[in-house]
Amino acid sequence: MRVNKAEKLRRQVHELAESMGNLFVETFHYMALFAIGAVTAWAAVMEFLGMVEKGNITIDDILLLFIYLELGAMVGIYFKTNHMPVRFLIYVAITALTRLLISNVSHHNPPDMGVVYLTGAILLLAFAILVVRYASSQFPSVKIENPHRKTGAGSGEHPEVEKGEL
């Protein structure tokens, strides 16, 4: 009888420790997401106010705002799904490289191999998006309990399996 009570107590302690650990991890997770989202929004607002104060806006400034937008969307998607949307990281990289390319060209730097390297990197990242999208549609990894998108008869889609990233 004593062994059964001790085993039951051990299981209860284990369940309590696991629940407390999950609570602490999830609390930290949400606090960090809120902090990252707030810092991203703050940086975007401050950058926008700097543009207004400066009195003119360049294409570099607009692309920087797109980077902030993509980072904010990435945080929002991660907050909702607990999955890091890799595509958005690649979009941020493409936008950053495009911003660098436009900045280099617009400041009248002489054309050199740097322009070719930047455009090659952008092309490589665009190809990476193609690969990620193809792989996520062919090899879905997330099952959805209640999908939000509509699937029609004969559409070939399975409502329990997400195709692609959100």
Tab-separated table of C-alpha atoms in Angstrom:
chain	number	residue	atom	x	y	z
A	1	MET	CA	0.000	0.000	0.000
A	2	ARG	CA	2.784	2.452	0.849
A	3	VAL	CA	4.468	1.969	-2.522
A	4	ASN	CA	1.257	2.867	-4.371
A	5	LYS	CA	0.797	6.018	-2.285
A	6	ALA	CA	4.409	7.024	-2.860
A	7	GLU	CA	4.082	6.439	-6.607
A	8	LYS	CA	0.852	8.433	-6.705
A	9	LEU	CA	2.510	11.291	-4.800
A	10	ARG	CA	5.504	11.169	-7.169
A	11	ARG	CA	3.195	11.460	-10.180
A	12	GLN	CA	1.344	14.377	-8.626
A	13	VAL	CA	4.610	16.198	-7.886
A	14	HIS	CA	5.785	15.518	-11.435
A	15	GLU	CA	2.523	16.860	-12.915
A	16	LEU	CA	2.696	19.948	-10.704
A	17	ALA	CA	6.311	20.625	-11.688
A	18	GLU	CA	5.487	20.157	-15.366
A	19	SER	CA	2.485	22.489	-15.137
A	20	MET	CA	4.509	25.146	-13.313
A	21	GLY	CA	7.325	24.841	-15.857
A	22	ASN	CA	4.900	25.210	-18.750
A	23	LEU	CA	3.341	28.246	-17.075
A	24	PHE	CA	6.734	29.938	-16.624
A	25	VAL	CA	7.858	29.164	-20.178
A	26	GLU	CA	4.607	30.390	-21.737
A	27	THR	CA	4.596	33.517	-19.568
A	28	PHE	CA	8.137	34.360	-20.658
A	29	HIS	CA	7.212	33.571	-24.258
A	30	TYR	CA	4.269	35.985	-24.300
A	31	MET	CA	6.137	38.712	-22.415
A	32	ALA	CA	9.011	38.487	-24.897
A	33	LEU	CA	6.611	38.608	-27.871
A	34	PHE	CA	4.861	41.673	-26.454
A	35	ALA	CA	8.242	43.331	-25.844
A	36	ILE	CA	9.485	42.584	-29.376
A	37	GLY	CA	6.209	43.789	-30.881
A	38	ALA	CA	6.253	46.965	-28.787
A	39	VAL	CA	9.875	47.744	-29.646
A	40	THR	CA	9.189	47.172	-33.348
A	41	ALA	CA	6.152	49.459	-33.262
A	42	TRP	CA	8.072	52.085	-31.286
A	43	ALA	CA	11.006	52.001	-33.728
A	44	ALA	CA	8.638	52.340	-36.698
A	45	VAL	CA	6.822	55.296	-35.135
A	46	MET	CA	10.092	57.014	-34.219
A	47	GLU	CA	11.439	56.486	-37.735
A	48	PHE	CA	8.226	57.863	-39.233
A	49	LEU	CA	8.358	60.921	-36.970
A	50	GLY	CA	11.976	61.448	-38.020
A	51	MET	CA	10.889	61.383	-41.647
A	52	VAL	CA	8.141	63.919	-40.986
A	53	GLU	CA	10.578	66.144	-39.093
A	54	LYS	CA	13.117	65.895	-41.903
A	55	GLY	CA	10.483	67.093	-44.350
A	56	ASN	CA	11.166	64.642	-47.135
A	57	ILE	CA	10.903	60.913	-47.568
A	58	THR	CA	13.191	58.805	-49.711
A	59	ILE	CA	12.711	55.332	-51.108
A	60	ASP	CA	15.162	54.138	-48.420
A	61	ASP	CA	12.776	55.422	-45.760
A	62	ILE	CA	9.785	53.697	-47.324
A	63	LEU	CA	11.653	50.390	-47.576
A	64	LEU	CA	12.688	50.735	-43.932
A	65	LEU	CA	9.032	51.124	-42.987
A	66	PHE	CA	8.282	47.957	-44.977
A	67	ILE	CA	10.923	46.143	-42.944
A	68	TYR	CA	9.194	47.263	-39.742
A	69	LEU	CA	5.847	46.178	-41.180
A	70	GLU	CA	7.195	42.726	-42.027
A	71	LEU	CA	8.747	42.363	-38.575
A	72	GLY	CA	5.447	43.335	-36.965
A	73	ALA	CA	3.543	40.854	-39.116
A	74	MET	CA	6.060	38.168	-38.233
A	75	VAL	CA	5.571	38.818	-34.501
A	76	GLY	CA	1.791	38.760	-34.949
A	77	ILE	CA	1.845	35.470	-36.815
A	78	TYR	CA	4.222	33.945	-34.289
A	79	PHE	CA	1.940	35.148	-31.479
A	80	LYS	CA	-1.109	33.522	-33.069
A	81	THR	CA	0.421	30.261	-34.294
A	82	ASN	CA	3.604	29.670	-32.232
A	83	HIS	CA	5.424	29.026	-35.517
A	84	MET	CA	8.159	31.199	-36.933
A	85	PRO	CA	7.194	32.168	-40.481
A	86	VAL	CA	10.501	31.637	-42.257
A	87	ARG	CA	9.169	33.334	-45.374
A	88	PHE	CA	8.850	36.625	-43.514
A	89	LEU	CA	12.491	36.458	-42.451
A	90	ILE	CA	13.418	36.027	-46.101
A	91	TYR	CA	11.146	38.938	-47.072
A	92	VAL	CA	12.908	41.125	-44.500
A	93	ALA	CA	16.272	40.091	-45.942
A	94	ILE	CA	15.132	40.835	-49.511
A	95	THR	CA	13.786	44.231	-48.474
A	96	ALA	CA	16.998	45.056	-46.599
A	97	LEU	CA	19.153	44.079	-49.584
A	98	THR	CA	16.899	46.057	-51.933
A	99	ARG	CA	17.210	49.067	-49.644
A	100	LEU	CA	20.996	48.696	-49.662
A	101	LEU	CA	21.044	48.332	-53.453
A	102	ILE	CA	18.887	51.412	-54.006
A	103	SER	CA	20.946	53.379	-51.501
A	104	ASN	CA	24.193	52.446	-53.242
A	105	VAL	CA	22.851	53.282	-56.694
A	106	SER	CA	21.133	56.519	-55.650
A	107	HIS	CA	24.237	57.930	-53.989
A	108	HIS	CA	26.034	57.763	-57.338
A	109	ASN	CA	28.517	55.101	-56.387
A	110	PRO	CA	30.281	53.804	-59.471
A	111	PRO	CA	28.832	50.506	-60.664
A	112	ASP	CA	30.951	47.591	-59.599
A	113	MET	CA	30.636	43.923	-58.752
A	114	GLY	CA	28.847	44.856	-55.515
A	115	VAL	CA	25.693	45.571	-57.500
A	116	VAL	CA	25.917	42.152	-59.122
A	117	TYR	CA	26.466	40.489	-55.741
A	118	LEU	CA	23.464	42.263	-54.229
A	119	THR	CA	21.154	41.385	-57.117
A	120	GLY	CA	22.430	37.796	-57.022
A	121	ALA	CA	21.685	37.616	-53.306
A	122	ILE	CA	18.176	38.976	-53.886
A	123	LEU	CA	17.620	36.401	-56.635
A	124	LEU	CA	18.898	33.631	-54.369
A	125	LEU	CA	16.529	34.714	-51.584
A	126	ALA	CA	13.605	34.857	-54.030
A	127	PHE	CA	14.463	31.307	-55.075
A	128	ALA	CA	14.566	30.333	-51.379
A	129	ILE	CA	11.007	31.637	-50.970
A	130	LEU	CA	9.944	29.532	-53.927
A	131	VAL	CA	11.525	26.451	-52.341
A	132	VAL	CA	9.963	27.155	-48.916
A	133	ARG	CA	6.508	27.677	-50.414
A	134	TYR	CA	6.753	24.541	-52.541
A	135	ALA	CA	8.014	22.459	-49.614
A	136	SER	CA	5.345	23.737	-47.242
A	137	SER	CA	2.587	22.993	-49.760
A	138	GLN	CA	3.880	19.513	-50.565
A	139	PHE	CA	4.918	18.540	-47.037
A	140	PRO	CA	2.545	20.235	-44.567
A	141	SER	CA	3.677	20.025	-40.977
A	142	VAL	CA	0.839	21.607	-39.005
A	143	LYS	CA	-2.559	20.143	-38.345
A	144	ILE	CA	-5.367	22.609	-37.772
A	145	GLU	CA	-8.327	21.763	-35.544
A	146	ASN	CA	-10.667	24.448	-36.926
A	147	PRO	CA	-9.336	25.859	-40.198
A	148	HIS	CA	-10.408	29.406	-41.053
A	149	ARG	CA	-10.218	29.050	-44.813
A	150	LYS	CA	-13.030	27.614	-46.834
A	151	THR	CA	-12.548	24.379	-48.663
A	152	GLY	CA	-14.981	23.558	-51.373
A	153	ALA	CA	-16.079	20.236	-52.745
A	154	GLY	CA	-13.592	19.010	-55.277
A	155	SER	CA	-10.979	21.552	-54.216
A	156	GLY	CA	-8.540	18.804	-53.301
A	157	GLU	CA	-7.781	20.468	-49.980
A	158	HIS	CA	-8.019	18.672	-46.691
A	159	PRO	CA	-9.480	20.899	-43.963
A	160	GLU	CA	-7.428	19.217	-41.218
A	161	VAL	CA	-4.072	19.923	-42.835
A	162	GLU	CA	-2.666	23.377	-43.365
A	163	LYS	CA	-1.009	23.835	-46.726
A	164	GLY	CA	1.726	26.404	-46.658
A	165	GLU	CA	2.504	28.942	-44.016
A	166	LEU	CA	0.031	31.364	-42.582
